[in-house]
Short mmCIF file of C-alpha atoms in Angstrom, two decimals:
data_model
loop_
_atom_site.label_atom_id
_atom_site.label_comp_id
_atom_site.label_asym_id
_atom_site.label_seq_id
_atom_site.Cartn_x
_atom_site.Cartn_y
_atom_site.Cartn_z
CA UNK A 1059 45.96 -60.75 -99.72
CA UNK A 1060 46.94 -58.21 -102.47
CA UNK A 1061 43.78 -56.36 -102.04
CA UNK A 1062 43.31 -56.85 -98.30
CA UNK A 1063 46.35 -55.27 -97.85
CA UNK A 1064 45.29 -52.05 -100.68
CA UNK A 1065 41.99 -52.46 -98.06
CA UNK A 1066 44.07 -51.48 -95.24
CA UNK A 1067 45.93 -48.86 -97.16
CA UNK A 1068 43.30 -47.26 -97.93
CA UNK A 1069 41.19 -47.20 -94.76
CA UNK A 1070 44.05 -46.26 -92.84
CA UNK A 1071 43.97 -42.85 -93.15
CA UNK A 1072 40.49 -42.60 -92.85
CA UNK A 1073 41.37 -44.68 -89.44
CA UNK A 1074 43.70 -41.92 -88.12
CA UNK A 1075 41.31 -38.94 -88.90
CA UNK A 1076 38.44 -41.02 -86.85
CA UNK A 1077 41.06 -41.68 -84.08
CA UNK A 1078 41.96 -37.71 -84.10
CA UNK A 1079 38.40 -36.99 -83.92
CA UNK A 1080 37.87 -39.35 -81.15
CA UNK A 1081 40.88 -37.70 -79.50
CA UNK A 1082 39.53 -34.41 -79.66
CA UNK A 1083 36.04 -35.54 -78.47
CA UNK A 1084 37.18 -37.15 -75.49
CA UNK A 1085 39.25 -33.98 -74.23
CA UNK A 1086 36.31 -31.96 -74.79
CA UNK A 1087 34.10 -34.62 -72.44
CA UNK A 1088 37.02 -34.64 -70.00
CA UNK A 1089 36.78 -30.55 -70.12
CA UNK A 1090 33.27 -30.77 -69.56
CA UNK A 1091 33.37 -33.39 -66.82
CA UNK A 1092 35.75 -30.64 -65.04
CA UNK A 1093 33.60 -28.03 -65.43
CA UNK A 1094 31.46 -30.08 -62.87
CA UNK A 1095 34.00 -30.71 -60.95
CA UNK A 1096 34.90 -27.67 -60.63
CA UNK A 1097 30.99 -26.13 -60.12
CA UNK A 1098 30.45 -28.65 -56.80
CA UNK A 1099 33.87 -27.03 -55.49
CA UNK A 1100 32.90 -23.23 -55.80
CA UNK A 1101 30.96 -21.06 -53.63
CA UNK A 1102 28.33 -20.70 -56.14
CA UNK A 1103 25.18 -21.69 -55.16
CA UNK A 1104 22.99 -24.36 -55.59
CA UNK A 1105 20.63 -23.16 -57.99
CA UNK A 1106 23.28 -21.51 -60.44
CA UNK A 1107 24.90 -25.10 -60.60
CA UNK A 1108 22.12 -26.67 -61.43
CA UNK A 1109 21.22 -24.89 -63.95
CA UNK A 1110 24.97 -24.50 -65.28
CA UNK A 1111 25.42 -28.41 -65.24
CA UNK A 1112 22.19 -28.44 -67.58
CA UNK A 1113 23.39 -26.50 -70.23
CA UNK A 1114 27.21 -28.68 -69.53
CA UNK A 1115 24.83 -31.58 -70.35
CA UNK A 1116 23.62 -30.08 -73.36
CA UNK A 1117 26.89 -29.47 -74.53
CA UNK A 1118 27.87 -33.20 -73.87
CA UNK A 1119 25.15 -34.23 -76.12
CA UNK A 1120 26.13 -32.28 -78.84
CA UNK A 1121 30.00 -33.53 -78.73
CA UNK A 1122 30.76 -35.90 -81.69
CA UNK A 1123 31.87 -39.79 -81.45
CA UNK A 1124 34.46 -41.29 -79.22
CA UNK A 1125 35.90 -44.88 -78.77
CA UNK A 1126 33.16 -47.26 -76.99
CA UNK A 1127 35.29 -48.11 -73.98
CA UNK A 1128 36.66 -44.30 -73.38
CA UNK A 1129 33.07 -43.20 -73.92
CA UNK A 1130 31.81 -45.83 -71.30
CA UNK A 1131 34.29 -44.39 -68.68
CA UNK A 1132 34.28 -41.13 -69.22
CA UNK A 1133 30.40 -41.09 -69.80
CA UNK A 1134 30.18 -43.17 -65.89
CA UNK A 1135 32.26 -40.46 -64.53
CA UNK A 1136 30.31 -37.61 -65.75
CA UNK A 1137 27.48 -39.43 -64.60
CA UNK A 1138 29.14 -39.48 -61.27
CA UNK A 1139 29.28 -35.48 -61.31
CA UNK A 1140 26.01 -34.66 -62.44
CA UNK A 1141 24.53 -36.70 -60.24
CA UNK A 1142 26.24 -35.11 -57.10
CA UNK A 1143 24.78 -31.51 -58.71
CA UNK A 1144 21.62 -33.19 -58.40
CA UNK A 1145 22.13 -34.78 -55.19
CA UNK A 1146 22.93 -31.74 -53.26
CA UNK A 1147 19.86 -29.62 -55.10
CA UNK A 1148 17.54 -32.20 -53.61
CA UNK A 1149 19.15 -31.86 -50.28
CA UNK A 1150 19.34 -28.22 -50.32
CA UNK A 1151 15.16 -28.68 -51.02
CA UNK A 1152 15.05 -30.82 -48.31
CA UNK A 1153 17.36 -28.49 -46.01
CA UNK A 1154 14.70 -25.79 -47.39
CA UNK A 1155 11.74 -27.85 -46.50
CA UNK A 1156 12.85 -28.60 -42.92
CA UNK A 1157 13.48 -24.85 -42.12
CA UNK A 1158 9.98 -23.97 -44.07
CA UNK A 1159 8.23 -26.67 -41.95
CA UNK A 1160 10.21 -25.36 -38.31
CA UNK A 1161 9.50 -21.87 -39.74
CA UNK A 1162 5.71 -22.80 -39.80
CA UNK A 1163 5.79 -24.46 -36.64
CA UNK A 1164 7.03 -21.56 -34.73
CA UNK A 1165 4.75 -19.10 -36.40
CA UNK A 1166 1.62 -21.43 -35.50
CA UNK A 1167 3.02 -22.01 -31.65
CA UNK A 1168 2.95 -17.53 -31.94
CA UNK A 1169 -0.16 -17.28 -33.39
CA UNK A 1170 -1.16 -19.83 -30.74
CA UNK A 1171 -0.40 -18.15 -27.53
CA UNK A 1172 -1.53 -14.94 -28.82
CA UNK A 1173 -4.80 -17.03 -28.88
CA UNK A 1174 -4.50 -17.78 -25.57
CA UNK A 1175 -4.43 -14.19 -24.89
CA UNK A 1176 -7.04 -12.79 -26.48
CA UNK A 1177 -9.00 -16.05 -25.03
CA UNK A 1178 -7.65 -15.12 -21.30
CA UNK A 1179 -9.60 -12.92 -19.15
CA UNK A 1180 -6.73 -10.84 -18.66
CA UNK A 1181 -7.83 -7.26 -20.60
CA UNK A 1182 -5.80 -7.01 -24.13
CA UNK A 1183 -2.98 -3.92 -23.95
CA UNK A 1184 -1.77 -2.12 -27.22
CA UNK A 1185 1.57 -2.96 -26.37
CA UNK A 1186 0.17 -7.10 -26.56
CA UNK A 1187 -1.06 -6.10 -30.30
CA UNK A 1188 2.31 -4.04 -31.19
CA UNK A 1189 4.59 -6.75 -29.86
CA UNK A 1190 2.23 -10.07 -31.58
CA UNK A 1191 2.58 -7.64 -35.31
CA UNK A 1192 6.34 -7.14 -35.00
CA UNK A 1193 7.10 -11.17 -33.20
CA UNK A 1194 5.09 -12.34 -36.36
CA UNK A 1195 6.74 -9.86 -39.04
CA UNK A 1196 10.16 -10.81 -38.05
CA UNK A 1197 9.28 -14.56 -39.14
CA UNK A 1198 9.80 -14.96 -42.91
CA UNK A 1199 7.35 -16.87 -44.25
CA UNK A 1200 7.65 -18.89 -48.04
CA UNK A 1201 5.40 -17.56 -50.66
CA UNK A 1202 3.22 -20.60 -49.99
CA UNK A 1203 2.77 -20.25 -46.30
CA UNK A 1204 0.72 -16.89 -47.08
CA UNK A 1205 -2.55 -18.58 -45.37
CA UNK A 1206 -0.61 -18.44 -41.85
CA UNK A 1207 -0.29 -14.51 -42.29
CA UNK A 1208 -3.72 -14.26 -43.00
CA UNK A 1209 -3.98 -15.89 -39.69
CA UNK A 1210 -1.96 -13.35 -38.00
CA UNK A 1211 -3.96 -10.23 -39.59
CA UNK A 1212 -6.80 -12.04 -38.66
CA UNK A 1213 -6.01 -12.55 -35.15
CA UNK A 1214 -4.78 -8.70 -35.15
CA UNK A 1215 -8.13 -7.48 -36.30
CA UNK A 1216 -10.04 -9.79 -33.43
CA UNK A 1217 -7.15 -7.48 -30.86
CA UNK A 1218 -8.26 -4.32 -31.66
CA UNK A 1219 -11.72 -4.88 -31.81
CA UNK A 1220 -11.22 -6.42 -28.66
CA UNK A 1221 -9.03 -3.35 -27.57
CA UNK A 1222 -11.83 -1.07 -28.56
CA UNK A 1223 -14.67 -3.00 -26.56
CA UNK A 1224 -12.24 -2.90 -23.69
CA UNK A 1225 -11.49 0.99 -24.15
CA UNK A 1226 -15.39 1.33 -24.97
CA UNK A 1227 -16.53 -0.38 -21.99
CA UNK A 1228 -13.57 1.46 -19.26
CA UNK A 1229 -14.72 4.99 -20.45
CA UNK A 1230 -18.36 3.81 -20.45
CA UNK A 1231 -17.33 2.50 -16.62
CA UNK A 1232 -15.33 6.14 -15.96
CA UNK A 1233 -18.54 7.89 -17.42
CA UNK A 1234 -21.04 6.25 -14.93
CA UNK A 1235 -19.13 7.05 -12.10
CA UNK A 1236 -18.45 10.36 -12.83
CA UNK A 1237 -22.48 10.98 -13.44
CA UNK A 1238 -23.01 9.05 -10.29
CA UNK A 1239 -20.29 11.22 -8.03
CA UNK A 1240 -22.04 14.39 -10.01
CA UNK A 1241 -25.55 13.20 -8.06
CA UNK A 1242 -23.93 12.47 -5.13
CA UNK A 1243 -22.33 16.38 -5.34
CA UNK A 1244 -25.92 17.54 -6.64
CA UNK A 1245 -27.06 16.05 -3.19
CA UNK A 1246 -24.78 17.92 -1.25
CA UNK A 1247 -25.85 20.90 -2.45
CA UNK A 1248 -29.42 20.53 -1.65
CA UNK A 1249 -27.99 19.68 1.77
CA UNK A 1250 -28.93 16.14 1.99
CA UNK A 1251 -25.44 14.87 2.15
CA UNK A 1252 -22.38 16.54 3.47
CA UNK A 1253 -19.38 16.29 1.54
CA UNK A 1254 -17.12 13.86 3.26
CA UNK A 1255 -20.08 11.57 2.79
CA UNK A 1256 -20.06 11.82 -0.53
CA UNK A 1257 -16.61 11.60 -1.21
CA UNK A 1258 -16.68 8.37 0.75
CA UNK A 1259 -19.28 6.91 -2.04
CA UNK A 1260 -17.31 7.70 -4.68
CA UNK A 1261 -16.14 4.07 -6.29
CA UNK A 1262 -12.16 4.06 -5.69
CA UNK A 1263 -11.64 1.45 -7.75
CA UNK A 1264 -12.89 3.86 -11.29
CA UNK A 1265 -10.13 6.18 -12.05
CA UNK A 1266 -11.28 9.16 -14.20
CA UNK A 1267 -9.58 10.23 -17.15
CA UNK A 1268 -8.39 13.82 -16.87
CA UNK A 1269 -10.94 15.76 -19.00
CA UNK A 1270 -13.49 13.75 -16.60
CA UNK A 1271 -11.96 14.87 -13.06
CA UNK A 1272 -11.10 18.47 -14.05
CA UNK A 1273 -15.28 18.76 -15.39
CA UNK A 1274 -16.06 17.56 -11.72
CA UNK A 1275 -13.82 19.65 -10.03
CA UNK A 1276 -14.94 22.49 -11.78
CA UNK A 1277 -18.39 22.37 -11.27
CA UNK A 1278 -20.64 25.34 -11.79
CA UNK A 1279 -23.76 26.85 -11.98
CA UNK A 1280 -25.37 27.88 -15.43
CA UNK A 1281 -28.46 29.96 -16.48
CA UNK A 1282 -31.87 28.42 -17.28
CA UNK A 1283 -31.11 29.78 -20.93
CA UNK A 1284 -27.53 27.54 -20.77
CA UNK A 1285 -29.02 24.53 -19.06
CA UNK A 1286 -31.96 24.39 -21.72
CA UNK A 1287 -29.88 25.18 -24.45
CA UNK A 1288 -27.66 21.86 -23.81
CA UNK A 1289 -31.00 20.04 -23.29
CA UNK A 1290 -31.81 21.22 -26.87
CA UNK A 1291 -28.38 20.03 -27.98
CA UNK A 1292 -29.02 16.75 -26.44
CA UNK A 1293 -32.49 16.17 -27.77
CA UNK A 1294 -31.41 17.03 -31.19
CA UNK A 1295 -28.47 14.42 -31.09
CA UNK A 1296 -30.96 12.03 -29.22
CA UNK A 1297 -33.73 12.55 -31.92
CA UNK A 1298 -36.38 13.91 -29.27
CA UNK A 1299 -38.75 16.56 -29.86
CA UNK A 1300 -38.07 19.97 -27.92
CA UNK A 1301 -41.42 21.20 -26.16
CA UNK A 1302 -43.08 23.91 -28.09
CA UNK A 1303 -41.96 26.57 -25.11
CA UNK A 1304 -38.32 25.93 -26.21
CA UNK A 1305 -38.88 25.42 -30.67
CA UNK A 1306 -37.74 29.19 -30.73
CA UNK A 1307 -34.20 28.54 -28.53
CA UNK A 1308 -34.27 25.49 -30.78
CA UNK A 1309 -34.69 27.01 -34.24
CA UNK A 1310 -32.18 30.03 -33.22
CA UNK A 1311 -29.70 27.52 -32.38
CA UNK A 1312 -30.09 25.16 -35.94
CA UNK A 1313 -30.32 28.41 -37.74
CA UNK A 1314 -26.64 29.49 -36.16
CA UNK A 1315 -25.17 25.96 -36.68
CA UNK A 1316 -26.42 26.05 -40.16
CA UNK A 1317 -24.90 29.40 -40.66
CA UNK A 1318 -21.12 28.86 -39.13
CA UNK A 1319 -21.15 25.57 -42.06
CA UNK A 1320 -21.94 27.58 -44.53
CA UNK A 1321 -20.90 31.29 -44.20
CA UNK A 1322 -18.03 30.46 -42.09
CA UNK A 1323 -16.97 26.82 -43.46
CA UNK A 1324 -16.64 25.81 -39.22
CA UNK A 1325 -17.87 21.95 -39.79
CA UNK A 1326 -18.61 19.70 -36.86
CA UNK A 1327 -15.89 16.59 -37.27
CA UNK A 1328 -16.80 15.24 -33.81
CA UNK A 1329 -18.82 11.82 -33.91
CA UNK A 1330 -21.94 11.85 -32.52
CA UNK A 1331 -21.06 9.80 -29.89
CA UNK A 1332 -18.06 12.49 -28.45
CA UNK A 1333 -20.89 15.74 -29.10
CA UNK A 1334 -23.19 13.33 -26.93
CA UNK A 1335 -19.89 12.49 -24.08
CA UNK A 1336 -19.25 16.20 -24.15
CA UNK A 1337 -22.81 17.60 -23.55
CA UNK A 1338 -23.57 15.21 -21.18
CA UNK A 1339 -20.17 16.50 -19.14
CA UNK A 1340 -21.21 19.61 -18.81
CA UNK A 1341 -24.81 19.22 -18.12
CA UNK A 1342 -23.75 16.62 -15.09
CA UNK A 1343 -21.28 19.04 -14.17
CA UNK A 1344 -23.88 21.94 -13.59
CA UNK A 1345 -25.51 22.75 -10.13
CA UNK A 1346 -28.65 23.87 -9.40
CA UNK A 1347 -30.23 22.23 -12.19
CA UNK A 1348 -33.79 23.61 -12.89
CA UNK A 1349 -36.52 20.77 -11.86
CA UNK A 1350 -38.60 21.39 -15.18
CA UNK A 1351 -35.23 20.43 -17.29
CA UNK A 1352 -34.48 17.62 -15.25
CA UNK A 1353 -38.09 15.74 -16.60
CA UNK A 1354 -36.65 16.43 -19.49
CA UNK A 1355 -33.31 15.07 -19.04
CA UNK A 1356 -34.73 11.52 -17.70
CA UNK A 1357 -36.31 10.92 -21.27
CA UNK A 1358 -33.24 12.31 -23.07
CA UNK A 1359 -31.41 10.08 -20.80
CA UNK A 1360 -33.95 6.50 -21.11
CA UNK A 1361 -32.76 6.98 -24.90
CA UNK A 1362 -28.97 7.44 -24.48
CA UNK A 1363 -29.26 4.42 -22.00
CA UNK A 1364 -28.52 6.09 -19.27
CA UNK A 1365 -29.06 4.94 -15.50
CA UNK A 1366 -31.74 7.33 -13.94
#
């Protein structure tokens, strides 16, 4: 009993610096356990919570011993906390997720209909293209769902091609019609058909642009020397050989293009295509054609693809 009782002595001080300890170490767990408390009631957001209540958790680790049955209680309750952090990061992915997956869904249903346009036999405007570009741009997509705006520019790029056939294929319409209302003119003035008659064969249904109507209505007569010099043009653009009568008119004219490049810098930045649109104007445009150039014309014209 003696020494039992020097035992207890002895360890009793040692008893009261473990109970301090354990004192101190269960305030700082209760602190901690607030901090998360006090996280899930702030305005932060998800994300900085999360990754606050890891480094909180970190810090519990590292907090020294505590009694068994505190520890058990206070270690349930923290528990409690962090698992709340957790809980609302996996709804907030979930949240995320839903709103990714409508987000998708309503970009696909776009891209869809604007399908349905460009399928539709309805002709393609530039205002369908502008409107599609901005409807889809105003939709923000997650980093992941990149393959649906690769979609969209795809389905862009199929517009304006489309666009361009269409535009193609209306002046290509405007440009037959104004060659065919130029023959019916060339008629009347070889007196085969009056001019009310003509006009009344006209196709009402083809507008012409205005560079197209003001070249008919201002038809005119040219010299042999103009009419065979845009039949030179032509067969130069067309890749045709100029009959040997007309290699002189021919050479004079390469040798001045040649010169206004070099001498004068003046560079043609026309397309082929517009020289061809533009020559082919004014020849239709002319009256009084000369019969010789007009053989000429028909091969000029079986390689352009004209109708003859």
């Amino acid at each position: 009993k003696a020494i039992d009782k020097r035992f207890d002595q002895a360890l009793g001080p040692i008893q009261d610096r473990i109970k301090q300890e354990q004192s101190v170490n269960v305030d700082k767990k209760r602190a901690l356990i607030q901090e998360v408390t006090d996280l899930l009631e702030s305005d932060t957001n998800t994300t900085a919570i999360v990754e606050a209540t890891k480094a909180i958790q970190q810090k519990w680790k590292q907090i020294g011993l505590t009694d068994r049955r505190q520890d058990q209680k206070l270690w349930k309750a923290f528990r409690s906390q962090c698992d709340a952090v957790f809980n609302r990061r996996d709804e907030d992915k979930q949240a995320a997720k839903q709103v990714a997956n409508e987000t998708a869904t309503q970009f696909r249903d776009l891209c869809r209909q604007f399908q349905q346009r460009l399928d539709s036999d309805a002709p393609i405007a530039k205002s369908d293209i502008s409107a599609f570009r901005k409807d889809s741009a105003a939709i923000r997509l997650e980093p992941q769902q990149r393959g649906l705006q690769a979609e969209a520019s795809k389905l862009i790029k199929v517009a304006e091609k489309q666009l361009k056939q269409q535009v193609e294929a209306n002046q290509e319409q405007m440009f037959r019609e104004f060659q065919r209302r130029n023959q019916l003119l060339d008629q009347v003035d070889q007196g085969a058909l009056s001019a009310a008659d003509a006009e009344q064969q006209y196709d009402s249904s083809v507008s012409l642009d205005s560079a197209l109507s003001d070249a008919l209505l201002n038809r005119s007569e040219r010299t042999f020397e103009e009419q065979e010099l845009l039949l030179i043009r032509l067969e130069i653009l067309a890749d045709l050989p100029s009959p040997e009568a007309s290699q002189p008119a021919r050479m004079a004219y390469q040798v001045q293009r040649l010169n206004r490049e070099l001498s004068q810098g003046v560079k043609e930045t026309r397309s082929e295509r517009e020289q061809v649109q533009e020559l082919l104007m004014s020849w239709f445009a002319t009256s009084a054609k000369a019969d010789q150039l007009n053989t000429r014309f028909q091969q000029v014209a079986i390689k352009l693809g004209l109708p003859v």
